[in-house]
mmCIF file of C-alpha atoms in Angstrom:
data_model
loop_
_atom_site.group_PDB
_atom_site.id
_atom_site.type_symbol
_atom_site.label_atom_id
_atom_site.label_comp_id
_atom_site.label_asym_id
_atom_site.label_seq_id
_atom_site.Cartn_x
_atom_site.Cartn_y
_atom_site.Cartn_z
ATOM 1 C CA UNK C 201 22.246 -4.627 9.408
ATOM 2 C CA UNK C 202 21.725 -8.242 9.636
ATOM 3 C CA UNK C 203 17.710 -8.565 9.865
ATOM 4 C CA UNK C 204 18.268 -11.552 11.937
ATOM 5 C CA UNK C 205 19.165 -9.736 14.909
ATOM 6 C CA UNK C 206 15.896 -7.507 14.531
ATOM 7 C CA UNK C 207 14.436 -7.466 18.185
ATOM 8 C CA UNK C 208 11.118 -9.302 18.999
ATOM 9 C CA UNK C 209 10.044 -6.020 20.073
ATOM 10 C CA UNK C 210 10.430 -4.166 17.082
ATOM 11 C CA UNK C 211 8.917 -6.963 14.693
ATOM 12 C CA UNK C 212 5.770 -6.674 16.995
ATOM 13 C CA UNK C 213 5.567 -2.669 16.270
ATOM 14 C CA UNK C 214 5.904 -3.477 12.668
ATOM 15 C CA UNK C 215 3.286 -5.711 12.448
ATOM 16 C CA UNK C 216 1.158 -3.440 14.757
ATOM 17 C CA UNK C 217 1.669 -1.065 12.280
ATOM 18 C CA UNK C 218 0.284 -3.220 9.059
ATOM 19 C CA UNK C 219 -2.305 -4.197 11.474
ATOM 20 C CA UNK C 220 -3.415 -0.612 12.281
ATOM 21 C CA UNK C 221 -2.704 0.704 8.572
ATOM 22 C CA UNK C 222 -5.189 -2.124 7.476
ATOM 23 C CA UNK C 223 -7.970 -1.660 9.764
ATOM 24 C CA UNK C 224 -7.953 2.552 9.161
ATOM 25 C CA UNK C 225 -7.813 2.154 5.275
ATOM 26 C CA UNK C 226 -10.420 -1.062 5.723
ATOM 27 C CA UNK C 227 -12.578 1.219 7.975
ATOM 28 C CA UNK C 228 -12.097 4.166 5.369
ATOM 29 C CA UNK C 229 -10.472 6.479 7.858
ATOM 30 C CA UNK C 230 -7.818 8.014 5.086
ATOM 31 C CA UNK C 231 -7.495 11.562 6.887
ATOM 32 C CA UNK C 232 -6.228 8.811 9.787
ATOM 33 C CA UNK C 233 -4.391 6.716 7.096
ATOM 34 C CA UNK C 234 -2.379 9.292 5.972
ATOM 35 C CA UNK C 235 -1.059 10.106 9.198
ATOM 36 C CA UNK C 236 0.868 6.462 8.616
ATOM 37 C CA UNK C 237 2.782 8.377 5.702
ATOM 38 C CA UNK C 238 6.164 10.330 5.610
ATOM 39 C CA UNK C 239 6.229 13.400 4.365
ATOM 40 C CA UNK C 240 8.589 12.497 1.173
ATOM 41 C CA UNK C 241 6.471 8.899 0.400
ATOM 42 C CA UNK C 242 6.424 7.748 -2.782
ATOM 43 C CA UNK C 243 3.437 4.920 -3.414
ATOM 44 C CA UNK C 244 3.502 3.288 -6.910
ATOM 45 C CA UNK C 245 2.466 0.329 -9.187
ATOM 46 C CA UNK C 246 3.979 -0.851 -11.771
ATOM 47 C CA UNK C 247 1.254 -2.250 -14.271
ATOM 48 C CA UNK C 248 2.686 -5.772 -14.755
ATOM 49 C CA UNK C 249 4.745 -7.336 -16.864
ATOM 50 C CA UNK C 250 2.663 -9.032 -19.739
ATOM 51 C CA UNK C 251 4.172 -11.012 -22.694
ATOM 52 C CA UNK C 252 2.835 -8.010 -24.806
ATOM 53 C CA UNK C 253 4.582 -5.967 -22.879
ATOM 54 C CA UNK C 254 7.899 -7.402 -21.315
ATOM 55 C CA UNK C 255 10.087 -5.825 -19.174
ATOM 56 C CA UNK C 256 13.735 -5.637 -20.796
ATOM 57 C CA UNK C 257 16.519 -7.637 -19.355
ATOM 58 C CA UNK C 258 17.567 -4.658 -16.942
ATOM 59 C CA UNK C 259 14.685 -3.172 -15.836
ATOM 60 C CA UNK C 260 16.078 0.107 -15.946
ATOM 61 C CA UNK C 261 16.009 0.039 -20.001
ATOM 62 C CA UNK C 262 12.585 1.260 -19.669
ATOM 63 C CA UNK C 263 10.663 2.527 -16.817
ATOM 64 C CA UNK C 264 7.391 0.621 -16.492
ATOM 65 C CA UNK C 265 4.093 2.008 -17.078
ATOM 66 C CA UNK C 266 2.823 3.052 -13.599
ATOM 67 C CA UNK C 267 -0.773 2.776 -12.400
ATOM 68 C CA UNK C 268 0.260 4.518 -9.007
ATOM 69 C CA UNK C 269 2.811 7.326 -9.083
ATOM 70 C CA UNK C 270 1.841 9.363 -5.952
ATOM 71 C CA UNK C 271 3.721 11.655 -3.687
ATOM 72 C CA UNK C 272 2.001 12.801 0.176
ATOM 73 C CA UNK C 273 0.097 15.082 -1.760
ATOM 74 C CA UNK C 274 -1.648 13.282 -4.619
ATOM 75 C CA UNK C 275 -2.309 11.319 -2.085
ATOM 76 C CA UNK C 276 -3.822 13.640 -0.003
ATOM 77 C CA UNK C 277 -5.547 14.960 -2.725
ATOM 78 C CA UNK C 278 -7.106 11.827 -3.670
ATOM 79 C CA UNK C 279 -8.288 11.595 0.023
ATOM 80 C CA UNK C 280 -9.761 14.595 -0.541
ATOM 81 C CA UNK C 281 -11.495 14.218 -4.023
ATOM 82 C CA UNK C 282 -12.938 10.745 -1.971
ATOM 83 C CA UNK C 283 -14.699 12.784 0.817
ATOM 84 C CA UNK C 284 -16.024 15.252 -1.600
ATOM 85 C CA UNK C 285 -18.548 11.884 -2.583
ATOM 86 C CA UNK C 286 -17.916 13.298 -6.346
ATOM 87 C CA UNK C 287 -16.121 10.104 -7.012
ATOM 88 C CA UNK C 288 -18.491 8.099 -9.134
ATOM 89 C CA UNK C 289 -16.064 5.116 -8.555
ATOM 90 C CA UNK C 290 -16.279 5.222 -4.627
ATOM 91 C CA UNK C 291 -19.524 7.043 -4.223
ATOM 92 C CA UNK C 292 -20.901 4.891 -2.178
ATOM 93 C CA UNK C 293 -17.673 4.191 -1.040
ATOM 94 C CA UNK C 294 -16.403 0.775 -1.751
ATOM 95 C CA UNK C 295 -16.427 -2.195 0.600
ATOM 96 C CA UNK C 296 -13.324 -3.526 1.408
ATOM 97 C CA UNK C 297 -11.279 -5.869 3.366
ATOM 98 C CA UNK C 298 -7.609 -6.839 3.487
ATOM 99 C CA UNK C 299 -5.544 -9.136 4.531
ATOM 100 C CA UNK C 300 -1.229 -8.304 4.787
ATOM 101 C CA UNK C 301 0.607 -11.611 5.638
ATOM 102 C CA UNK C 302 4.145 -13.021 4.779
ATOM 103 C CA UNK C 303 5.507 -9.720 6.683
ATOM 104 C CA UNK C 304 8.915 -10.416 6.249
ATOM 105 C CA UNK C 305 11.976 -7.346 7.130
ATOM 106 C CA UNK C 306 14.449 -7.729 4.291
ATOM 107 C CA UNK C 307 16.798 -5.389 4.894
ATOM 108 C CA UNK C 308 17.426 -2.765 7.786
ATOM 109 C CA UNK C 309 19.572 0.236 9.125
ATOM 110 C CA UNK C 310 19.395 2.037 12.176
ATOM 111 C CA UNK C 311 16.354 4.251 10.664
ATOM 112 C CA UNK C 312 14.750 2.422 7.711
ATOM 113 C CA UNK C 313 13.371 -1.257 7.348
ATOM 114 C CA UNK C 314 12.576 -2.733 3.887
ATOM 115 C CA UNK C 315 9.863 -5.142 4.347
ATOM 116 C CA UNK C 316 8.208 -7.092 1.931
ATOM 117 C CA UNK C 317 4.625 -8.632 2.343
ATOM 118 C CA UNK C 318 1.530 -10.462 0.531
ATOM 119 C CA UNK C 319 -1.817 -8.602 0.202
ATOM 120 C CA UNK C 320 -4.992 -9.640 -0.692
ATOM 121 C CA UNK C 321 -7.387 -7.224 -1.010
ATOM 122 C CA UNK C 322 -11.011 -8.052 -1.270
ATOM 123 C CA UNK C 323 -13.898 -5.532 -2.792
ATOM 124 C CA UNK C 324 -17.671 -5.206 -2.557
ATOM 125 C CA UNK C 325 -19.191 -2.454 -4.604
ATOM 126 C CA UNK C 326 -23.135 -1.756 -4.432
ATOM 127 C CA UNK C 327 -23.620 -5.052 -2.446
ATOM 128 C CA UNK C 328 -23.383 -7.278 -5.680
ATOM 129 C CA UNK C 329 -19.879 -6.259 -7.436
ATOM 130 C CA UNK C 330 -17.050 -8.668 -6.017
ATOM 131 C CA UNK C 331 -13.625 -8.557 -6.942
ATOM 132 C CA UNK C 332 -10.177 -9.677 -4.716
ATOM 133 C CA UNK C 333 -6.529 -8.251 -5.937
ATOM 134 C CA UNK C 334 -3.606 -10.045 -4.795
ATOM 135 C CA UNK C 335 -0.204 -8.822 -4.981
ATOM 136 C CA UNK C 336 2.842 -7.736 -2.959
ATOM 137 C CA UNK C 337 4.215 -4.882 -1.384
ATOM 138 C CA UNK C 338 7.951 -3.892 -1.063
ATOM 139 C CA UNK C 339 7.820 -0.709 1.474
ATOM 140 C CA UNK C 340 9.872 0.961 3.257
ATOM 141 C CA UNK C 341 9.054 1.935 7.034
ATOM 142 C CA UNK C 342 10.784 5.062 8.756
ATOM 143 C CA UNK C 343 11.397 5.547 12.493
ATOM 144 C CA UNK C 344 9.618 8.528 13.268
ATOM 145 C CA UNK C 345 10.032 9.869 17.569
ATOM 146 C CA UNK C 346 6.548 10.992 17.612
ATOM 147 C CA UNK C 347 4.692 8.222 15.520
ATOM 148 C CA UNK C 348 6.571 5.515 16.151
ATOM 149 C CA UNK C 349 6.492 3.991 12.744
ATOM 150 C CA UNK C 350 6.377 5.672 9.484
ATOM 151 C CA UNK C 351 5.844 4.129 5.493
ATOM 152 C CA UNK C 352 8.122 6.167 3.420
ATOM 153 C CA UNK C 353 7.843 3.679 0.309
ATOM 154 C CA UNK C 354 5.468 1.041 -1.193
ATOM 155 C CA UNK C 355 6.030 -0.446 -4.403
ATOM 156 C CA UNK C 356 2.862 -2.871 -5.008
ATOM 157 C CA UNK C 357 2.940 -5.514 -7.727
ATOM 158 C CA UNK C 358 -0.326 -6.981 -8.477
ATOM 159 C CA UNK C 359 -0.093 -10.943 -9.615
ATOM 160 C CA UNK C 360 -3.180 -10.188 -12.175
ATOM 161 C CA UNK C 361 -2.160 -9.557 -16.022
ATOM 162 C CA UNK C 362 -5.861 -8.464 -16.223
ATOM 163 C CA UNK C 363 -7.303 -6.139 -13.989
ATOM 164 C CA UNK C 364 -10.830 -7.079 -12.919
ATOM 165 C CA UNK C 365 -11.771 -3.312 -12.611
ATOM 166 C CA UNK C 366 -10.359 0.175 -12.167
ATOM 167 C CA UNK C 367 -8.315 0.646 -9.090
ATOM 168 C CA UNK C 368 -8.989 3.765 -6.863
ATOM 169 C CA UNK C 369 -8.128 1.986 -3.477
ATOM 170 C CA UNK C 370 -5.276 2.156 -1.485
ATOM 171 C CA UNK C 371 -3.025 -1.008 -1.094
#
């Protein structure tokens, strides 16, 4: 489907829906979050490309190493390990704020958008640690009749080639 003839209506539920996923996960209402998911989602990152470490000329040659590999439930279970507060990485729990712009739908059917979009991702731990990620996502969104909106996909590929700390947020 040409994305061009995507309804105003529908691009405003698909940025409600960024909106909303941001503030729950910002807010730290996962059980919430996860009620964004399909049941079949697959969420992954792809640790990025380094000159160490290139990427062959068809990316299929070799899968890349992946940070994020997670199904609806490792993802539910790493909800869960988060509310047991036996997290030493999120106990207290992370500070966090983020921003999703550049929302763009690149491709569509009559059930399933691709969209692609910028995130920034900004981190306070114990009031004094600071640290931002930036990156983009590549997701796909699912009609759903009683949700509305659901993510069945997100691919997120971080513009760092160092990370600035371990990663046990959500993107």
């Amino acid at each position: 489907m040409d994305t061009s003839q995507l309804d105003v209506e529908l691009r405003l539920r698909i940025h409600e829906f960024y909106a909303r996923e941001t503030m729950f996960l910002d807010d730290g209402r996962l059980d919430e979050w996860l009620r964004f998911l399909a049941p079949d989602v697959r969420y992954t990152m792809p640790f990025p490309e380094s000159s160490t470490h290139p990427l062959g000329d068809d990316d299929d040659d070799l899968p890349p190493f992946l940070l994020f590999n997670d199904d609806y439930e490792s993802l539910k279970l790493r909800i869960a390990r988060l509310a047991t507060g036996l997290a030493p990485g999120e106990t207290p729990r992370t500070t966090t704020q983020r921003i999703v712009s550049d929302i763009l739908v690149t491709d569509a059917s009559d059930q399933e958008f691709s969209v692609r979009s910028s995130v920034l991702v900004f981190l306070v731990r114990h009031e004094r640690h600071e640290n931002f990620f930036i990156g983009k996502r590549q997701d796909v969104l699912r009609r759903d009749e009683d949700s509305g909106l659901l993510l069945a996909a997100r691919a997120i590929t971080l513009a760092h080639s160092v990370l600035p700390r371990a990663i046990s947020i959500f993107f």
